[in-house]
């Protein structure tokens, strides 16, 4: 009887041990499976981010190439046609015209000169030559002067002259972001005061745009950047992603502010 009890107890112990081993093995398999699944998901997410960045980079590069193509077409072809039209207009002897036609002739010259200047301005804004020749800060200063000249907007800049990049492509993206934001300010903000400033701290560049007008909230920006009519905002977001930076929109009683944070590798660091 005792032997039977001992055997039964032994079987129970063996059974419990077997169940424990099986349970532990099963748990180990589940944990390893979850770990592999997690690693696979991370790899897939990383691959998706890399693919997204490659697509964005290709889109941005294509956009920049198209800007240059349009700028060159405006300068070389449209500019040449307008200059030729101006020469023909100047060839007309205004003194043989009657008073009414003389006024029309003078008005035509004024309008043509205005168009020539605007085409040159558009061509320069689309091109990034000034950026390559003089750097980001001077390009921003030049753009601010050009677009606010003759407007009701009192614009000023306070840019950190210690900044000098080692990556011209990053500068182009920063410049295009600033261009878009300034254009939006002129179109929609109803502002009279405008300031753009920058501070370089180590390998981080912080730009701030401040004005006393209206602007988007962060929530509106997050929503509109995915919509068709928000193409300019989408371009801003794409460039921010490429720069691995961030952008924040805040408003209040003291004014409206846009903060752009970009990690950079500066010659001064």
Coordinates of N, CA and C in Angstrom, one line a residue, residues 7-253:
X7 N 4.3 5.6 -5.3 CA 4.3 5.7 -6.7 C 3.3 6.8 -7.2
X8 N 2.1 6.8 -6.5 CA 1.1 7.9 -6.9 C 1.7 9.3 -6.6
X9 N 2.3 9.4 -5.5 CA 2.9 10.8 -5.2 C 4.0 11.1 -6.2
X10 N 4.8 10.1 -6.6 CA 5.8 10.4 -7.6 C 5.2 10.8 -8.9
X11 N 4.1 10.1 -9.3 CA 3.5 10.5 -10.5 C 2.9 11.9 -10.5
X12 N 2.4 12.2 -9.3 CA 1.8 13.6 -9.1 C 2.9 14.6 -9.3
X13 N 4.0 14.4 -8.6 CA 5.2 15.3 -8.6 C 5.7 15.4 -10.1
X14 N 5.8 14.3 -10.7 CA 6.3 14.3 -12.1 C 5.3 15.1 -13.0
X15 N 4.0 14.8 -12.8 CA 3.0 15.5 -13.6 C 3.1 17.0 -13.4
X16 N 3.2 17.4 -12.1 CA 3.3 18.9 -11.8 C 4.5 19.5 -12.4
X17 N 5.7 18.7 -12.3 CA 6.9 19.2 -12.9 C 6.8 19.3 -14.4
X18 N 6.1 18.3 -15.0 CA 6.0 18.4 -16.4 C 5.1 19.5 -16.9
X19 N 4.0 19.8 -16.1 CA 3.1 20.9 -16.4 C 3.9 22.2 -16.2
X20 N 4.7 22.3 -15.2 CA 5.5 23.5 -14.9 C 6.5 23.8 -16.1
X21 N 7.2 22.6 -16.5 CA 8.1 22.8 -17.6 C 7.4 23.2 -18.9
X22 N 6.2 22.5 -19.1 CA 5.5 22.9 -20.3 C 5.0 24.3 -20.3
X23 N 4.5 24.7 -19.1 CA 4.0 26.1 -19.0 C 5.1 27.1 -19.1
X24 N 6.3 26.8 -18.5 CA 7.4 27.7 -18.7 C 7.9 27.8 -20.1
X25 N 7.9 26.6 -20.8 CA 8.4 26.6 -22.2 C 7.4 27.3 -23.1
X26 N 6.1 27.2 -22.8 CA 5.1 27.9 -23.6 C 5.2 29.4 -23.4
X27 N 5.4 29.8 -22.1 CA 5.6 31.2 -21.8 C 6.8 31.8 -22.5
X28 N 7.9 31.0 -22.5 CA 9.1 31.4 -23.1 C 8.9 31.6 -24.6
X29 N 8.2 30.6 -25.2 CA 7.9 30.7 -26.7 C 7.0 32.0 -27.0
X30 N 6.0 32.3 -26.1 CA 5.2 33.4 -26.3 C 6.0 34.7 -26.2
X31 N 6.9 34.8 -25.1 CA 7.7 36.0 -24.9 C 8.6 36.2 -26.1
X32 N 9.3 35.1 -26.6 CA 10.1 35.2 -27.7 C 9.4 35.6 -29.0
X33 N 8.2 35.1 -29.1 CA 7.3 35.4 -30.3 C 7.0 36.9 -30.3
X34 N 6.6 37.4 -29.1 CA 6.2 38.8 -28.9 C 7.4 39.7 -29.2
X35 N 8.6 39.2 -28.7 CA 9.8 40.0 -28.9 C 10.1 40.1 -30.4
X36 N 10.0 39.0 -31.1 CA 10.3 39.0 -32.5 C 9.2 39.8 -33.3
X37 N 8.0 39.7 -32.8 CA 6.9 40.5 -33.4 C 7.2 42.0 -33.2
X38 N 7.6 42.3 -32.0 CA 7.9 43.7 -31.7 C 9.1 44.3 -32.5
X39 N 10.1 43.4 -32.6 CA 11.3 43.8 -33.4 C 10.9 43.9 -34.9
X40 N 10.0 43.0 -35.4 CA 9.5 43.1 -36.8 C 8.7 44.3 -37.0
X41 N 7.9 44.7 -36.0 CA 7.1 45.9 -36.2 C 7.9 47.1 -36.2
X42 N 9.0 47.1 -35.3 CA 9.9 48.3 -35.3 C 10.7 48.4 -36.6
X43 N 11.1 47.2 -37.2 CA 11.8 47.2 -38.5 C 10.9 47.7 -39.6
X44 N 9.6 47.3 -39.5 CA 8.6 47.7 -40.5 C 8.4 49.2 -40.4
X45 N 8.2 49.7 -39.2 CA 8.0 51.1 -38.9 C 9.2 51.9 -39.4
X46 N 10.4 51.4 -39.1 CA 11.6 52.1 -39.5 C 11.7 52.2 -41.0
X47 N 11.3 51.1 -41.7 CA 11.3 51.0 -43.1 C 10.3 52.0 -43.7
X48 N 9.1 52.0 -43.1 CA 8.1 53.0 -43.6 C 8.6 54.4 -43.5
X49 N 9.2 54.7 -42.3 CA 9.7 56.1 -42.1 C 10.8 56.4 -43.1
X50 N 11.7 55.4 -43.4 CA 12.7 55.7 -44.4 C 12.2 55.8 -45.8
X51 N 11.1 55.0 -46.1 CA 10.5 55.1 -47.4 C 9.8 56.5 -47.5
X52 N 9.1 56.9 -46.4 CA 8.4 58.2 -46.4 C 9.4 59.3 -46.6
X53 N 10.5 59.2 -45.9 CA 11.5 60.3 -46.0 C 12.1 60.3 -47.4
X54 N 12.3 59.1 -48.0 CA 12.8 59.1 -49.4 C 11.8 59.7 -50.4
X55 N 10.5 59.4 -50.2 CA 9.5 60.0 -51.0 C 9.4 61.5 -50.9
X56 N 9.5 62.0 -49.6 CA 9.4 63.4 -49.3 C 10.7 64.1 -49.9
X57 N 11.8 63.5 -49.7 CA 13.1 64.0 -50.2 C 13.0 64.2 -51.8
X58 N 12.5 63.1 -52.4 CA 12.3 63.1 -53.9 C 11.4 64.2 -54.3
X59 N 10.2 64.4 -53.6 CA 9.3 65.4 -53.9 C 9.8 66.8 -53.7
X60 N 10.6 67.0 -52.6 CA 11.2 68.3 -52.3 C 12.2 68.6 -53.4
X61 N 13.1 67.6 -53.7 CA 14.1 67.8 -54.7 C 13.5 68.2 -56.1
X62 N 12.4 67.4 -56.4 CA 11.7 67.7 -57.7 C 11.1 69.1 -57.7
X63 N 10.5 69.5 -56.5 CA 9.9 70.9 -56.4 C 11.0 71.9 -56.6
X64 N 12.2 71.7 -56.0 CA 13.3 72.7 -56.1 C 13.8 72.7 -57.6
X65 N 13.8 71.6 -58.3 CA 14.3 71.6 -59.7 C 13.3 72.3 -60.5
X66 N 12.0 72.1 -60.2 CA 10.9 72.8 -61.0 C 11.0 74.3 -60.7
X67 N 11.3 74.7 -59.5 CA 11.4 76.1 -59.2 C 12.5 76.8 -60.1
X68 N 13.7 76.1 -60.1 CA 14.8 76.5 -60.9 C 14.5 76.6 -62.4
X69 N 13.7 75.6 -62.9 CA 13.4 75.6 -64.3 C 12.5 76.8 -64.6
X70 N 11.5 77.0 -63.7 CA 10.5 78.1 -64.0 C 11.3 79.5 -63.9
X71 N 12.2 79.6 -62.9 CA 13.0 80.8 -62.7 C 13.8 81.1 -63.9
X72 N 14.4 80.1 -64.5 CA 15.3 80.3 -65.7 C 14.4 80.6 -66.9
X73 N 13.2 80.0 -67.0 CA 12.3 80.3 -68.1 C 11.8 81.8 -68.0
X74 N 11.5 82.2 -66.8 CA 11.0 83.6 -66.6 C 12.2 84.5 -66.9
X75 N 13.4 84.2 -66.5 CA 14.5 85.1 -66.7 C 14.9 85.1 -68.2
X76 N 15.1 83.9 -68.8 CA 15.7 83.9 -70.1 C 14.6 84.1 -71.2
X77 N 13.4 83.6 -71.1 CA 12.5 83.7 -72.2 C 11.5 84.8 -72.0
X78 N 10.7 84.7 -70.8 CA 9.7 85.8 -70.6 C 10.4 87.1 -70.4
X79 N 11.5 87.1 -69.7 CA 12.3 88.4 -69.5 C 12.7 89.0 -70.8
X80 N 13.2 88.1 -71.7 CA 13.7 88.6 -73.0 C 12.5 89.2 -73.9
X81 N 11.4 88.5 -73.8 CA 10.2 89.0 -74.6 C 9.8 90.3 -74.0
X82 N 9.7 90.5 -72.7 CA 9.3 91.7 -72.1 C 10.3 92.9 -72.4
X83 N 11.6 92.5 -72.4 CA 12.6 93.5 -72.7 C 12.5 94.0 -74.2
X84 N 12.2 93.0 -75.1 CA 12.0 93.3 -76.5 C 10.7 94.2 -76.7
X85 N 9.7 93.9 -75.9 CA 8.4 94.7 -76.0 C 8.7 96.1 -75.5
X86 N 9.5 96.2 -74.5 CA 9.9 97.6 -74.0 C 10.6 98.4 -75.0
X87 N 11.6 97.7 -75.7 CA 12.3 98.4 -76.8 C 11.4 98.9 -77.9
X88 N 10.5 98.0 -78.3 CA 9.5 98.4 -79.3 C 8.6 99.6 -78.9
X89 N 8.3 99.5 -77.6 CA 7.4 100.6 -77.1 C 8.2 101.9 -77.0
X90 N 9.5 101.8 -76.7 CA 10.3 103.0 -76.6 C 10.6 103.6 -78.0
X91 N 10.5 102.7 -79.0 CA 10.7 103.1 -80.4 C 9.6 103.9 -81.0
X92 N 8.4 103.9 -80.3 CA 7.3 104.7 -80.8 C 7.6 106.2 -80.4
X93 N 7.4 107.1 -81.4 CA 7.6 108.5 -81.2 C 6.4 109.1 -80.5
X94 N 6.6 109.3 -79.2 CA 5.4 109.8 -78.4 C 5.0 111.2 -78.8
X95 N 6.0 112.0 -79.3 CA 5.7 113.4 -79.6 C 4.7 113.6 -80.7
X96 N 4.6 112.5 -81.6 CA 3.7 112.6 -82.7 C 2.3 112.2 -82.4
X97 N 2.1 111.6 -81.1 CA 0.8 111.2 -80.7 C 0.0 112.3 -80.1
X98 N -1.3 112.2 -80.2 CA -2.1 113.2 -79.5 C -2.1 113.0 -78.0
X99 N -2.6 113.9 -77.3 CA -2.5 113.9 -75.8 C -3.1 112.6 -75.2
X100 N -4.2 112.1 -75.7 CA -4.8 110.9 -75.1 C -3.9 109.7 -75.4
X101 N -3.4 109.6 -76.6 CA -2.5 108.5 -76.9 C -1.2 108.6 -76.2
X102 N -0.7 109.8 -75.9 CA 0.6 110.0 -75.2 C 0.4 109.4 -73.7
X103 N -0.8 109.7 -73.2 CA -1.1 109.2 -71.8 C -1.1 107.7 -71.8
X104 N -1.8 107.1 -72.8 CA -1.9 105.7 -72.9 C -0.5 105.1 -73.1
X105 N 0.4 105.7 -73.9 CA 1.7 105.3 -74.2 C 2.5 105.3 -72.9
X106 N 2.4 106.4 -72.1 CA 3.1 106.5 -70.9 C 2.7 105.4 -69.9
X107 N 1.3 105.2 -69.8 CA 0.8 104.2 -68.9 C 1.3 102.8 -69.3
X108 N 1.3 102.6 -70.6 CA 1.8 101.3 -71.1 C 3.3 101.0 -70.7
X109 N 4.1 102.1 -70.8 CA 5.5 102.0 -70.3 C 5.6 101.7 -68.8
X110 N 4.8 102.3 -68.0 CA 4.8 102.1 -66.6 C 4.4 100.7 -66.2
X111 N 3.3 100.2 -66.9 CA 2.8 98.9 -66.6 C 3.9 97.8 -67.1
X112 N 4.5 98.1 -68.2 CA 5.5 97.1 -68.7 C 6.7 97.1 -67.8
X113 N 7.2 98.2 -67.3 CA 8.3 98.3 -66.4 C 7.9 97.6 -65.1
X114 N 6.7 97.7 -64.6 CA 6.2 97.1 -63.4 C 6.2 95.6 -63.6
X115 N 5.7 95.1 -64.8 CA 5.7 93.7 -65.0 C 7.1 93.1 -65.1
X116 N 8.0 93.8 -65.7 CA 9.4 93.4 -65.8 C 10.1 93.2 -64.4
X117 N 9.8 94.2 -63.6 CA 10.3 94.1 -62.2 C 9.7 93.0 -61.4
X118 N 8.4 92.8 -61.6 CA 7.8 91.7 -60.9 C 8.3 90.3 -61.4
X119 N 8.4 90.2 -62.7 CA 9.0 88.9 -63.2 C 10.4 88.6 -62.7
X120 N 11.2 89.7 -62.6 CA 12.6 89.5 -62.0 C 12.5 89.1 -60.6
X121 N 11.6 89.7 -59.8 CA 11.4 89.4 -58.4 C 11.0 88.0 -58.2
X122 N 10.0 87.5 -59.0 CA 9.5 86.1 -58.9 C 10.6 85.2 -59.3
X123 N 11.4 85.5 -60.3 CA 12.5 84.6 -60.7 C 13.5 84.5 -59.6
X124 N 13.9 85.6 -59.0 CA 14.9 85.6 -57.9 C 14.3 84.8 -56.7
X125 N 13.0 85.0 -56.4 CA 12.5 84.3 -55.2 C 12.4 82.8 -55.5
X126 N 12.2 82.4 -56.7 CA 12.1 80.9 -57.1 C 13.5 80.3 -57.0
X127 N 14.5 81.1 -57.5 CA 15.9 80.7 -57.5 C 16.5 80.8 -56.1
X128 N 17.6 80.0 -55.9 CA 18.2 80.0 -54.6 C 19.7 80.5 -54.7
X129 N 20.0 81.3 -55.8 CA 21.3 81.8 -56.0 C 21.8 82.6 -54.8
X130 N 21.0 83.6 -54.4 CA 21.4 84.4 -53.3 C 21.7 83.6 -52.0
X131 N 21.0 82.5 -51.8 CA 21.2 81.6 -50.7 C 22.6 81.0 -50.8
X132 N 22.9 80.5 -52.0 CA 24.2 79.9 -52.2 C 25.4 80.9 -52.1
X133 N 25.1 82.1 -52.6 CA 26.2 83.1 -52.6 C 26.5 83.8 -51.3
X134 N 25.4 84.1 -50.5 CA 25.5 84.9 -49.3 C 25.0 84.2 -48.1
X135 N 24.4 83.0 -48.1 CA 24.0 82.3 -46.9 C 22.6 82.6 -46.6
X136 N 22.1 81.8 -45.6 CA 20.7 81.8 -45.2 C 20.3 83.1 -44.6
X137 N 21.1 83.7 -43.7 CA 20.6 85.0 -43.1 C 20.4 86.1 -44.1
X138 N 21.4 86.3 -45.0 CA 21.3 87.4 -46.0 C 20.1 87.1 -46.9
X139 N 19.9 85.8 -47.3 CA 18.8 85.5 -48.2 C 17.5 85.8 -47.5
X140 N 17.3 85.5 -46.2 CA 16.1 85.9 -45.5 C 15.9 87.4 -45.4
X141 N 17.0 88.1 -45.1 CA 16.9 89.6 -45.0 C 16.5 90.1 -46.4
X142 N 17.1 89.6 -47.4 CA 16.8 90.1 -48.8 C 15.3 89.9 -49.1
X143 N 14.8 88.7 -48.8 CA 13.4 88.3 -49.1 C 12.5 89.2 -48.3
X144 N 12.7 89.4 -47.1 CA 11.9 90.2 -46.2 C 11.8 91.6 -46.8
X145 N 12.9 92.2 -47.2 CA 13.0 93.5 -47.7 C 12.1 93.6 -49.0
X146 N 12.3 92.6 -49.9 CA 11.7 92.7 -51.2 C 10.2 92.5 -51.1
X147 N 9.7 91.6 -50.3 CA 8.2 91.3 -50.2 C 7.5 92.3 -49.4
X148 N 8.1 93.0 -48.5 CA 7.4 94.0 -47.6 C 7.6 95.4 -48.1
X149 N 8.4 95.6 -49.1 CA 8.6 96.9 -49.7 C 7.3 97.5 -50.2
X150 N 7.0 98.7 -49.7 CA 5.7 99.3 -50.2 C 4.5 98.8 -49.6
X151 N 4.6 97.8 -48.6 CA 3.4 97.3 -47.9 C 3.2 98.0 -46.6
X152 N 2.1 97.7 -46.0 CA 1.8 98.3 -44.7 C 2.5 97.6 -43.5
X153 N 3.3 96.5 -43.9 CA 3.9 95.7 -42.8 C 5.3 96.3 -42.5
X154 N 5.5 96.6 -41.2 CA 6.8 97.1 -40.7 C 7.6 95.9 -40.3
X155 N 8.5 95.4 -41.2 CA 9.2 94.2 -40.9 C 10.6 94.4 -40.5
X156 N 11.1 93.5 -39.6 CA 12.5 93.6 -39.2 C 13.1 92.2 -38.9
X157 N 14.4 92.1 -38.9 CA 15.0 90.8 -38.7 C 16.1 90.9 -37.6
X158 N 16.3 89.9 -36.9 CA 17.3 89.8 -35.9 C 17.9 88.4 -35.9
X159 N 18.8 88.1 -36.8 CA 19.3 86.8 -37.1 C 20.7 86.6 -36.5
X160 N 20.9 85.4 -36.0 CA 22.2 85.1 -35.4 C 23.3 84.9 -36.4
X161 N 24.2 85.8 -36.5 CA 25.3 85.8 -37.5 C 26.3 84.7 -37.3
X162 N 26.2 84.0 -36.1 CA 27.1 82.9 -35.9 C 26.8 81.7 -36.7
X163 N 25.6 81.7 -37.2 CA 25.1 80.5 -38.0 C 25.8 80.5 -39.4
X164 N 26.4 79.3 -39.7 CA 26.9 79.0 -41.0 C 26.9 77.5 -41.2
X165 N 26.1 77.1 -42.2 CA 25.8 75.7 -42.3 C 26.8 74.9 -43.1
X166 N 26.9 73.6 -42.9 CA 27.7 72.7 -43.7 C 26.8 72.0 -44.7
X167 N 25.5 72.2 -44.6 CA 24.5 71.5 -45.4 C 23.7 72.5 -46.2
X168 N 24.0 72.8 -47.4 CA 23.2 73.8 -48.2 C 21.8 73.4 -48.5
X169 N 21.6 72.0 -48.6 CA 20.2 71.6 -48.8 C 19.3 71.9 -47.6
X170 N 19.8 71.8 -46.4 CA 19.1 72.1 -45.3 C 18.7 73.6 -45.3
X171 N 19.7 74.4 -45.7 CA 19.4 75.8 -45.8 C 18.3 76.2 -46.7
X172 N 18.3 75.4 -47.9 CA 17.2 75.7 -48.9 C 15.9 75.3 -48.2
X173 N 15.8 74.2 -47.5 CA 14.5 73.9 -46.9 C 14.1 74.9 -45.8
X174 N 15.0 75.4 -45.0 CA 14.7 76.4 -44.0 C 14.2 77.7 -44.7
X175 N 14.9 78.0 -45.8 CA 14.6 79.3 -46.5 C 13.2 79.2 -47.1
X176 N 12.9 78.0 -47.7 CA 11.5 77.8 -48.3 C 10.4 77.9 -47.3
X177 N 10.7 77.3 -46.1 CA 9.7 77.4 -45.0 C 9.5 78.8 -44.6
X178 N 10.5 79.6 -44.4 CA 10.4 81.0 -44.1 C 9.7 81.8 -45.1
X179 N 10.0 81.5 -46.4 CA 9.3 82.2 -47.5 C 7.8 81.9 -47.4
X180 N 7.4 80.7 -47.3 CA 6.0 80.3 -47.2 C 5.3 81.0 -46.0
X181 N 5.9 81.0 -44.9 CA 5.3 81.6 -43.7 C 5.2 83.1 -43.8
X182 N 6.2 83.7 -44.4 CA 6.1 85.2 -44.6 C 5.0 85.5 -45.7
X183 N 4.9 84.7 -46.7 CA 3.9 85.0 -47.7 C 2.5 84.8 -47.1
X184 N 2.4 83.8 -46.3 CA 1.1 83.6 -45.6 C 0.7 84.8 -44.7
X185 N 1.8 85.3 -44.0 CA 1.5 86.5 -43.1 C 1.0 87.6 -43.9
X186 N 1.7 87.9 -45.1 CA 1.3 89.0 -45.9 C -0.2 88.8 -46.5
X187 N -0.5 87.6 -46.8 CA -1.8 87.3 -47.4 C -3.0 87.3 -46.4
X188 N -2.7 86.7 -45.2 CA -3.9 86.4 -44.4 C -3.9 87.0 -43.0
X189 N -2.7 87.5 -42.5 CA -2.6 87.8 -41.1 C -3.1 89.2 -40.7
X190 N -3.2 90.1 -41.7 CA -3.6 91.5 -41.4 C -2.7 92.1 -40.3
X191 N -1.4 91.8 -40.4 CA -0.5 92.3 -39.4 C 0.2 93.6 -39.9
X192 N 0.6 94.4 -38.9 CA 1.3 95.7 -39.2 C 2.8 95.6 -38.7
X193 N 3.0 94.7 -37.8 CA 4.4 94.5 -37.2 C 4.8 93.1 -37.4
X194 N 6.1 92.9 -37.8 CA 6.6 91.6 -38.1 C 8.1 91.5 -37.8
X195 N 8.5 90.4 -37.1 CA 9.9 90.2 -36.7 C 10.2 88.7 -36.9
X196 N 11.4 88.5 -37.6 CA 11.9 87.1 -37.6 C 13.3 87.1 -37.0
X197 N 13.5 86.2 -36.1 CA 14.7 86.1 -35.3 C 15.3 84.7 -35.3
X198 N 16.5 84.6 -35.1 CA 17.1 83.2 -35.0 C 18.2 83.2 -33.9
X199 N 18.3 82.1 -33.3 CA 19.4 81.9 -32.2 C 20.0 80.5 -32.5
X200 N 21.4 80.5 -32.6 CA 22.1 79.3 -32.7 C 22.7 78.9 -31.3
X201 N 22.3 77.7 -30.9 CA 22.8 77.2 -29.6 C 23.3 75.8 -29.8
X202 N 24.7 75.7 -29.8 CA 25.3 74.4 -30.1 C 25.0 74.0 -31.5
X203 N 24.4 72.8 -31.6 CA 23.9 72.3 -32.9 C 22.4 72.4 -33.1
X204 N 21.9 73.4 -32.6 CA 20.4 73.6 -32.7 C 20.1 75.1 -33.1
X205 N 19.3 75.2 -34.2 CA 18.9 76.5 -34.7 C 17.5 76.7 -34.4
X206 N 17.2 77.8 -33.6 CA 15.8 78.2 -33.3 C 15.4 79.5 -34.0
X207 N 14.4 79.4 -34.9 CA 13.9 80.6 -35.6 C 12.5 80.9 -35.0
X208 N 12.2 82.2 -34.9 CA 10.9 82.6 -34.4 C 10.4 83.7 -35.3
X209 N 9.1 83.6 -35.7 CA 8.4 84.6 -36.5 C 7.3 85.2 -35.6
X210 N 7.4 86.5 -35.4 CA 6.4 87.1 -34.5 C 5.7 88.2 -35.3
X211 N 4.4 88.3 -35.2 CA 3.6 89.4 -35.7 C 2.4 89.7 -34.9
X212 N 1.8 90.9 -35.2 CA 0.6 91.3 -34.3 C -0.7 91.0 -35.0
X213 N -0.7 90.1 -36.0 CA -1.9 89.8 -36.7 C -2.6 88.4 -36.3
X214 N -3.3 87.9 -37.2 CA -4.0 86.6 -37.0 C -3.2 85.4 -37.5
X215 N -3.5 84.2 -37.1 CA -2.8 83.1 -37.6 C -3.4 81.8 -37.2
X216 N -2.9 80.7 -37.7 CA -3.4 79.3 -37.4 C -3.0 78.9 -36.0
X217 N -3.9 78.1 -35.4 CA -3.5 77.4 -34.2 C -2.7 76.1 -34.6
X218 N -2.1 75.5 -33.6 CA -1.4 74.3 -33.9 C -2.3 73.2 -34.4
X219 N -3.5 73.1 -33.8 CA -4.5 72.2 -34.2 C -4.9 72.4 -35.7
X220 N -5.2 73.6 -36.1 CA -5.5 73.9 -37.4 C -4.4 73.6 -38.4
X221 N -3.2 73.8 -38.0 CA -2.1 73.4 -38.9 C -2.0 71.9 -39.1
X222 N -2.2 71.2 -38.0 CA -2.1 69.7 -38.0 C -3.2 69.2 -38.9
X223 N -4.4 69.9 -39.0 CA -5.5 69.4 -39.8 C -5.4 69.8 -41.2
X224 N -5.0 71.1 -41.5 CA -5.0 71.6 -42.8 C -3.8 71.1 -43.7
X225 N -2.7 70.7 -43.0 CA -1.5 70.3 -43.8 C -1.8 69.0 -44.6
X226 N -2.9 68.2 -44.3 CA -3.2 67.0 -45.0 C -4.3 67.3 -46.1
X227 N -4.8 68.5 -46.1 CA -5.9 68.8 -47.1 C -5.3 69.4 -48.4
X228 N -6.1 69.2 -49.5 CA -5.6 69.6 -50.8 C -5.3 71.1 -50.8
X229 N -6.2 71.9 -50.2 CA -6.0 73.4 -50.2 C -4.9 73.8 -49.3
X230 N -4.3 72.9 -48.5 CA -3.2 73.3 -47.7 C -1.9 72.9 -48.2
X231 N -1.7 73.0 -49.5 CA -0.5 72.6 -50.2 C 0.8 73.3 -49.6
X232 N 0.7 74.6 -49.4 CA 1.8 75.3 -48.8 C 2.2 74.8 -47.4
X233 N 1.2 74.5 -46.6 CA 1.4 73.9 -45.3 C 2.0 72.5 -45.3
X234 N 1.5 71.7 -46.3 CA 2.1 70.4 -46.5 C 3.5 70.5 -46.9
X235 N 3.9 71.4 -47.8 CA 5.3 71.6 -48.1 C 6.1 72.0 -46.9
X236 N 5.6 72.8 -46.1 CA 6.3 73.2 -44.8 C 6.5 71.9 -44.0
X237 N 5.5 71.1 -43.8 CA 5.6 69.9 -43.0 C 6.6 68.9 -43.6
X238 N 6.6 68.8 -44.9 CA 7.5 67.8 -45.5 C 9.0 68.3 -45.3
X239 N 9.2 69.6 -45.4 CA 10.6 70.1 -45.2 C 11.0 69.9 -43.7
X240 N 10.0 70.2 -42.8 CA 10.3 70.0 -41.4 C 10.7 68.5 -41.1
X241 N 10.0 67.6 -41.7 CA 10.3 66.2 -41.5 C 11.7 65.8 -42.0
X242 N 12.0 66.4 -43.2 CA 13.4 66.1 -43.7 C 14.5 66.7 -42.8
X243 N 14.2 67.9 -42.2 CA 15.1 68.5 -41.3 C 15.2 67.9 -40.0
X244 N 14.2 66.9 -39.7 CA 14.1 66.3 -38.4 C 13.9 67.4 -37.3
X245 N 13.1 68.4 -37.7 CA 12.8 69.5 -36.8 C 11.4 69.5 -36.3
X246 N 11.0 70.7 -35.8 CA 9.6 70.8 -35.3 C 9.1 72.3 -35.6
X247 N 7.8 72.5 -35.6 CA 7.2 73.8 -35.8 C 6.0 73.9 -34.9
X248 N 5.9 75.1 -34.3 CA 4.8 75.3 -33.3 C 4.2 76.7 -33.6
X249 N 2.8 76.7 -33.6 CA 2.1 77.9 -33.8 C 1.4 78.3 -32.5
X250 N 1.6 79.5 -32.0 CA 0.9 79.9 -30.8 C 0.5 81.4 -30.9
X251 N -0.7 81.6 -30.4 CA -1.3 83.0 -30.4 C -1.7 83.4 -29.0
X252 N -1.8 84.7 -28.8 CA -2.2 85.2 -27.5 C -2.4 86.7 -27.6
X253 N -2.6 87.3 -26.4 CA -2.9 88.8 -26.4 C -1.7 89.6 -26.8

